[in-house]
mmCIF file of C-alpha atoms in Angstrom:
data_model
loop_
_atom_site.group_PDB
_atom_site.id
_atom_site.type_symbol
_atom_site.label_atom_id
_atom_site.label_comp_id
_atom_site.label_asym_id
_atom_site.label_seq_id
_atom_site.Cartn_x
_atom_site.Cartn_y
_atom_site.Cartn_z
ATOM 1 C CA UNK A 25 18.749 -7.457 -16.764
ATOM 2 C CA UNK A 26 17.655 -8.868 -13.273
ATOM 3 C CA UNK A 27 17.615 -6.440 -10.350
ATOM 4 C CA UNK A 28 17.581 -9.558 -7.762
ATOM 5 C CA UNK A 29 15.500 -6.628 -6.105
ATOM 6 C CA UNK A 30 13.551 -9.683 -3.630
ATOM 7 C CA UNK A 31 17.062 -11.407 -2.654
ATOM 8 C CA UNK A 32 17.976 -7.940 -1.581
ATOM 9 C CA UNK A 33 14.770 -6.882 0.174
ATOM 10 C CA UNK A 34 14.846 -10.519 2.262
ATOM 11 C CA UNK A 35 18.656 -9.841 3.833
ATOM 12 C CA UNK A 36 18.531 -6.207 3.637
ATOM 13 C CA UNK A 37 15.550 -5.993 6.249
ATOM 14 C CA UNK A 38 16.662 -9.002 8.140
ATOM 15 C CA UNK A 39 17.698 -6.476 10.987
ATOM 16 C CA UNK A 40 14.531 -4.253 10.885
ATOM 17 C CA UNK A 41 11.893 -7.450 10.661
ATOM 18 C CA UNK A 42 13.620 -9.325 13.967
ATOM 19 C CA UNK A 43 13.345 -5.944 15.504
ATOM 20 C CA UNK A 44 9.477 -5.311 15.055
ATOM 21 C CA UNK A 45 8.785 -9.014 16.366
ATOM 22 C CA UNK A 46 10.090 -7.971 19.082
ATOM 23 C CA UNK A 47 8.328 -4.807 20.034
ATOM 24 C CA UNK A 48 6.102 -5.788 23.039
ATOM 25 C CA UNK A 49 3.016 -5.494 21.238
ATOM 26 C CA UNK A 50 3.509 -7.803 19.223
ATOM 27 C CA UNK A 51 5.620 -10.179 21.680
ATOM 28 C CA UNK A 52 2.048 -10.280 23.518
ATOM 29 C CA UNK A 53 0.380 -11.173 20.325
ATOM 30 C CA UNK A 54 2.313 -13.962 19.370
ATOM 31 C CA UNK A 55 2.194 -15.307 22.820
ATOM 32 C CA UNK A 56 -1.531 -15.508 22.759
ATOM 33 C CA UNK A 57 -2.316 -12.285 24.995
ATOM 34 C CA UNK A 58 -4.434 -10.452 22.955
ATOM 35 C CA UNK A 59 -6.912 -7.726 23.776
ATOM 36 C CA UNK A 60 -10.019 -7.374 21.964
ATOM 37 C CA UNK A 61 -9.935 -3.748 21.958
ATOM 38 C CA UNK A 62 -6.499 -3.382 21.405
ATOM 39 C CA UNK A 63 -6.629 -5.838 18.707
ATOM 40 C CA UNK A 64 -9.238 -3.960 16.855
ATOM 41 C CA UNK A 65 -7.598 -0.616 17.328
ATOM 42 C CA UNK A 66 -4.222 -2.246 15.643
ATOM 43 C CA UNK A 67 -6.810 -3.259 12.416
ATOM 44 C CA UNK A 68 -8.164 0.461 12.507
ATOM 45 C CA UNK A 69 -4.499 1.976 11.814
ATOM 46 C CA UNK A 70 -3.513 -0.559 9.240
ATOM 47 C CA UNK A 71 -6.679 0.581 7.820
ATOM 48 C CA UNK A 72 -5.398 4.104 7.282
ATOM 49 C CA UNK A 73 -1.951 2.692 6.273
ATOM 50 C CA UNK A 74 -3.125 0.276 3.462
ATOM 51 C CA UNK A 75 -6.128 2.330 2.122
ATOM 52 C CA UNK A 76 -3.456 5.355 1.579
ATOM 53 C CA UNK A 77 -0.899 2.395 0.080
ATOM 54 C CA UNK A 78 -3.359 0.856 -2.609
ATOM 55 C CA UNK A 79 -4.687 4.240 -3.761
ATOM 56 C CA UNK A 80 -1.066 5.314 -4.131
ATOM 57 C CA UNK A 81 -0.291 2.384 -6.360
ATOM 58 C CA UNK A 82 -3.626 2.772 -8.709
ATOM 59 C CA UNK A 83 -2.237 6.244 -8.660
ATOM 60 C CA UNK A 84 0.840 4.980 -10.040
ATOM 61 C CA UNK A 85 0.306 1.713 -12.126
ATOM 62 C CA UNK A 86 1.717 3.317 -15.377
ATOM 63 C CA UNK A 87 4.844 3.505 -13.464
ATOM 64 C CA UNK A 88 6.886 0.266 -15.021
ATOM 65 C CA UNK A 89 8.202 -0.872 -11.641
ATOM 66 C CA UNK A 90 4.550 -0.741 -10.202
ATOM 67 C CA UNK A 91 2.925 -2.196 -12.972
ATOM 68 C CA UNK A 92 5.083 -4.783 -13.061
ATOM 69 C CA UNK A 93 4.197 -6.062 -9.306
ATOM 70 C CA UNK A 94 0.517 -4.909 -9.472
ATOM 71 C CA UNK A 95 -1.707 -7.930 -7.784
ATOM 72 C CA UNK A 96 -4.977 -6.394 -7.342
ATOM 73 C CA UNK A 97 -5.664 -9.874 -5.271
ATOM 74 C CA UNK A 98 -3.399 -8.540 -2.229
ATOM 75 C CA UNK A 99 -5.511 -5.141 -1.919
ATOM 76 C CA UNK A 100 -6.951 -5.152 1.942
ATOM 77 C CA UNK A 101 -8.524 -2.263 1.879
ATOM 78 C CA UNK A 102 -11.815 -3.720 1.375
ATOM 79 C CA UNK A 103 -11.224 -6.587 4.571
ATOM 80 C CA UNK A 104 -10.420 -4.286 6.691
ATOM 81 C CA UNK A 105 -13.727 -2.168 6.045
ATOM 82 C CA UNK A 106 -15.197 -5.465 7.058
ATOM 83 C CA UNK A 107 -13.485 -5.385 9.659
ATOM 84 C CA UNK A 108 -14.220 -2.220 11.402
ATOM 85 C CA UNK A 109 -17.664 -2.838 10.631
ATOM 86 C CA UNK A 110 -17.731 -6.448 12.836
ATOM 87 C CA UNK A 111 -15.538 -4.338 15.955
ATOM 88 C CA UNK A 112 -17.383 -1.009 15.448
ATOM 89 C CA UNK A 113 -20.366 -1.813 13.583
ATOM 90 C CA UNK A 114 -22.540 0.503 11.185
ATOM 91 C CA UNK A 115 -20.810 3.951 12.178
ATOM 92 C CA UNK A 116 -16.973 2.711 11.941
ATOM 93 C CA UNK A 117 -15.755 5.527 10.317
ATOM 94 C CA UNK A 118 -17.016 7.835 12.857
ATOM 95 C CA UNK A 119 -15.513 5.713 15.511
ATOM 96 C CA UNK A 120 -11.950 5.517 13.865
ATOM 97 C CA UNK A 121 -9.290 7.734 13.490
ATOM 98 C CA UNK A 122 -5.113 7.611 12.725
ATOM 99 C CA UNK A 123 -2.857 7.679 16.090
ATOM 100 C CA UNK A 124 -0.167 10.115 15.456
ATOM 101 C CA UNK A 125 2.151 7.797 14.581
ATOM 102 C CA UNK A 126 0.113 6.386 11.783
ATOM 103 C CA UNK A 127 -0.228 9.634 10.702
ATOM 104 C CA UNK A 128 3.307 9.930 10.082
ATOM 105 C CA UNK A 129 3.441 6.608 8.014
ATOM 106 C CA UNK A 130 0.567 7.941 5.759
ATOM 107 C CA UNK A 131 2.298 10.925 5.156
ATOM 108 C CA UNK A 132 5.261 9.449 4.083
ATOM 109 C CA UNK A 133 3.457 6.920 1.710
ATOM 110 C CA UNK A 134 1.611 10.156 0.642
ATOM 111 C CA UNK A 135 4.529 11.659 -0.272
ATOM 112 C CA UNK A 136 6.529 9.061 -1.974
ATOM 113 C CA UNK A 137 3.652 8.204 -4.239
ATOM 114 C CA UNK A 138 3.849 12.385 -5.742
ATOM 115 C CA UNK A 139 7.791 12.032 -5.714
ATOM 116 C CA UNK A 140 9.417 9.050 -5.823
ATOM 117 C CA UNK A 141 6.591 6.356 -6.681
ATOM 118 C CA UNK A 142 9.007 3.370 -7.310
ATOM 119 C CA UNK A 143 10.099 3.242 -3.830
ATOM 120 C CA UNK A 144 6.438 2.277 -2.708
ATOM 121 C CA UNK A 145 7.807 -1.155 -3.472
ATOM 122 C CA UNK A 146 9.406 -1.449 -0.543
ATOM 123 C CA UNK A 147 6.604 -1.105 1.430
ATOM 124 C CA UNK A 148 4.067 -3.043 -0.660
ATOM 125 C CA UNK A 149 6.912 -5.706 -0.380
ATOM 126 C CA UNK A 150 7.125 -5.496 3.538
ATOM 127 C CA UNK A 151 3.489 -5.196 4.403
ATOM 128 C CA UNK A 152 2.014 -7.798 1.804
ATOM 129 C CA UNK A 153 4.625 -10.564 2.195
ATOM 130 C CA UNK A 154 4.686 -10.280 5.957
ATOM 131 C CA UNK A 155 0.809 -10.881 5.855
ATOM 132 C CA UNK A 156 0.874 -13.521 3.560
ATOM 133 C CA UNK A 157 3.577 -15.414 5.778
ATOM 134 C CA UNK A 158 3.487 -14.431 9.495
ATOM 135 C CA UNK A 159 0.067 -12.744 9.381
ATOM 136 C CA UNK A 160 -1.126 -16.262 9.190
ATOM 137 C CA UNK A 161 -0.450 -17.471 12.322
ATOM 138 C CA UNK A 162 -1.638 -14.326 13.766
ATOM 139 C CA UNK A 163 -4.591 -14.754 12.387
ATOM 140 C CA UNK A 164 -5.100 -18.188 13.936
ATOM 141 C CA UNK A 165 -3.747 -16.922 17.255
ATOM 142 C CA UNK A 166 -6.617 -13.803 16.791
ATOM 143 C CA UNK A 167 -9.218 -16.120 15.992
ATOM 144 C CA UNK A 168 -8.570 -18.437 18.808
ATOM 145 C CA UNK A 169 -7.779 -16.028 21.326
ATOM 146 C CA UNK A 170 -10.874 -13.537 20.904
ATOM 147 C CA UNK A 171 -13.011 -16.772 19.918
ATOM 148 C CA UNK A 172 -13.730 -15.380 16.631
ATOM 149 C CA UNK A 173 -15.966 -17.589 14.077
ATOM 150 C CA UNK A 174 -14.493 -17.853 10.627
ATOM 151 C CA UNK A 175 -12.949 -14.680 9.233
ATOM 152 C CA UNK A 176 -15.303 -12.354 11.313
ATOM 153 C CA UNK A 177 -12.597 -9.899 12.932
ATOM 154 C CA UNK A 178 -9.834 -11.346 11.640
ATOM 155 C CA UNK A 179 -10.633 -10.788 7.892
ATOM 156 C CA UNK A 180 -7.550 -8.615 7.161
ATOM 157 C CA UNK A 181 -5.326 -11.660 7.245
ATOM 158 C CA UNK A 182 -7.584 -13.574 4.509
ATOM 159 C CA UNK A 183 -6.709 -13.750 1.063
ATOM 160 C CA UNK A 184 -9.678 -15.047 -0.351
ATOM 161 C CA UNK A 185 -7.872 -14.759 -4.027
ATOM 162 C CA UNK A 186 -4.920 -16.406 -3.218
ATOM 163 C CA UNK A 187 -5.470 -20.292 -2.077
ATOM 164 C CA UNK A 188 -2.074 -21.224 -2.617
ATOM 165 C CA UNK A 189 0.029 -18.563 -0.407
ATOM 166 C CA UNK A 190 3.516 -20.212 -0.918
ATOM 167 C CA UNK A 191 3.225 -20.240 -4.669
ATOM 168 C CA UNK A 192 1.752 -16.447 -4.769
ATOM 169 C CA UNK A 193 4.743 -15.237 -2.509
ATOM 170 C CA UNK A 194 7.238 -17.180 -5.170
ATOM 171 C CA UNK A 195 5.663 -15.132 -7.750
ATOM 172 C CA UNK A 196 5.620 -11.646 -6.511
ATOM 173 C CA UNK A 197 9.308 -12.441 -5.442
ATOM 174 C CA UNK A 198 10.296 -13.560 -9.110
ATOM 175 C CA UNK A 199 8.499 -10.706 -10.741
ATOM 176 C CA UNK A 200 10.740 -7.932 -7.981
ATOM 177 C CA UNK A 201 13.343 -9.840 -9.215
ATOM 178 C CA UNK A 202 12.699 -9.280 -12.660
ATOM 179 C CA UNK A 203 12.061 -5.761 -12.526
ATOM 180 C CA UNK A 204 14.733 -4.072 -15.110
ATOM 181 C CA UNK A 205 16.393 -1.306 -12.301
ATOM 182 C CA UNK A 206 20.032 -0.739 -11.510
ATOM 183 C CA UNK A 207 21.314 -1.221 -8.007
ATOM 184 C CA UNK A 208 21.313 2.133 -6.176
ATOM 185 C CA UNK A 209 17.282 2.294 -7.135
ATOM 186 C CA UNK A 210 17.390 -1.759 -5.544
ATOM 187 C CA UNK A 211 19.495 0.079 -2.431
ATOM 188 C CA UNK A 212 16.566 3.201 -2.487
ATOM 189 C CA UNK A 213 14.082 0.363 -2.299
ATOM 190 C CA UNK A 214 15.709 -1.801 0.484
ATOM 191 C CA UNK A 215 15.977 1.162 2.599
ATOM 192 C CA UNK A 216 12.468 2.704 1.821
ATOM 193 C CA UNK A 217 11.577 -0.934 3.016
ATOM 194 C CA UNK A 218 13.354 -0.626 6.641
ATOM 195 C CA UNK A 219 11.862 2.469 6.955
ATOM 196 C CA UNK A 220 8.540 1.213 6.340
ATOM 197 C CA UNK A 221 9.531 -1.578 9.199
ATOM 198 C CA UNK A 222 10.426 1.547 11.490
ATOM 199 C CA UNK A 223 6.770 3.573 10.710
ATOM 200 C CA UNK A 224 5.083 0.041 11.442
ATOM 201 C CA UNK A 225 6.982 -0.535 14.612
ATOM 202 C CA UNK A 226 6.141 3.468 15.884
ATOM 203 C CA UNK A 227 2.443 2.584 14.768
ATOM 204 C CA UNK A 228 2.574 -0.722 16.939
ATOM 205 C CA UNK A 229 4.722 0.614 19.498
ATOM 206 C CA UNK A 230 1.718 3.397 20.318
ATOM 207 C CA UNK A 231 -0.771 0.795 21.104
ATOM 208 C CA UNK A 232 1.598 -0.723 24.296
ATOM 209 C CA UNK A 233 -0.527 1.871 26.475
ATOM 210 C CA UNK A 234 -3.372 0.248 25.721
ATOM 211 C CA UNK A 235 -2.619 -3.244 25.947
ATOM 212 C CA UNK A 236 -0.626 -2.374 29.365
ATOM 213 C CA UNK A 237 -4.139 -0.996 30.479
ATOM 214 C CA UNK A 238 -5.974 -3.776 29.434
ATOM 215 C CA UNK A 239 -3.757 -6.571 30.946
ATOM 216 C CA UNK A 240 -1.335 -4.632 33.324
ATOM 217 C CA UNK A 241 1.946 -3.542 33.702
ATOM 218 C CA UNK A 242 2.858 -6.681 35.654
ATOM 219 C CA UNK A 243 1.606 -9.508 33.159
ATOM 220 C CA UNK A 244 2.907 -7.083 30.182
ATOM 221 C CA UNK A 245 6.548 -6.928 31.326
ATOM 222 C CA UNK A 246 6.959 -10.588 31.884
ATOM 223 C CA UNK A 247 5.767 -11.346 28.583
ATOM 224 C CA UNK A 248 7.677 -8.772 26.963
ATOM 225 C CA UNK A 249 11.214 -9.218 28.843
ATOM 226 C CA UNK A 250 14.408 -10.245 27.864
ATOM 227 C CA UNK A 251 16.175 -13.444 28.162
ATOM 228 C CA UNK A 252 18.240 -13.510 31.196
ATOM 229 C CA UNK A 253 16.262 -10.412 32.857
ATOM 230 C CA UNK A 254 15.082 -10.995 36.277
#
């Protein structure tokens, strides 16, 4: 039995990925207009979200869906403590904290992984496959931008374990695909999956003040405009 779970997950969030490419944010980011600051305060709420993710799945790993999609080599907790320690040095934890927003998306993952662990696929599947393919190039457009040597800062978006990306995502898609689940659990995972694309986008969304601070209104909105506006 074949749940085609990843064939799902890829047209069933086509909608919801376009959409959180296009939150200004990240329209700024992948046009090279990054702020340092900002930049570092994005890494400090993905910290929250993915140290609250990985504990849930350890939590979970007898669960057969889990296990079966368990890569320990995708964990990012432990980058992003690097991380915060390059933008905030020794004290980072003091200096961090969850926006409100991220707050929310904890909560959630929180509460999936006490009720309805199997559906913490769909945001394992959204956060780690979207670093392992666009994260990439953000990382190069980070590095380049901010002038960052090697991985310092940027250390998030390198998966030390994993040399050969493409193969890795090939695998984790064949192994969703595998997993022995009937379709309205596949349909509970797709949608847990565009919600997790919705928390992400809030998350990112709450940083625009920031960036608009750092770089101003003007130089914000032309970056972030529409085709055929103004």
């Amino acid at each position: 039995m074949s749940s085609n779970l990843a064939v799902k997950l890829r047209s069933g969030t086509e909608k919801a990925h376009t959409a959180a490419e296009n939150v200004g944010f990240m329209k700024c980011f992948l046009k090279g207009v990054v702020d340092r600051d900002c930049f570092a305060k994005f890494l400090s709420n993905l910290y929250f979200v993915y140290s609250e993710l990985e504990a849930a799945i350890v939590t979970n790993v007898n669960n057969q869906a889990i296990a079966a999609v368990y890569f320990p080599e995708l964990n990012r907790q432990a980058a992003l403590e690097k991380d915060m320690m390059f933008y905030y040095g020794k004290q980072w934890r003091k200096q961090i904290a969850p926006a409100t927003a991220t707050q929310t998306f904890v909560a959630r993952i929180r509460e999936l992984s006490a009720t309805e662990p199997t559906l913490l696929l769909g945001h394992a599947y959204t956060r780690y496959m979207g670093d392992l393919s666009g994260g990439q190039m953000l990382q190069k457009i980070a590095q380049s931008t901010l002038q960052l040597s090697g991985y310092e800062g940027t250390n998030f978006y390198n998966f030390d374990q994993i040399p050969d990306k493409t193969a890795f995502k090939h695998k984790y898609r064949q192994a969703l695909d595998a997993l022995p689940i009937d379709d309205a659990t596949a349909n509970q995972i797709v949608a847990e999956a565009n919600n997790a694309f919705h928390l992400n986008m809030q998350m990112v969304q709450g940083l625009e003040a920031n960036l608009i601070q750092a770089i101003g209104q003007a130089l914000f909105n032309s970056l972030t405009k529409l085709k055929g506006e103004g």
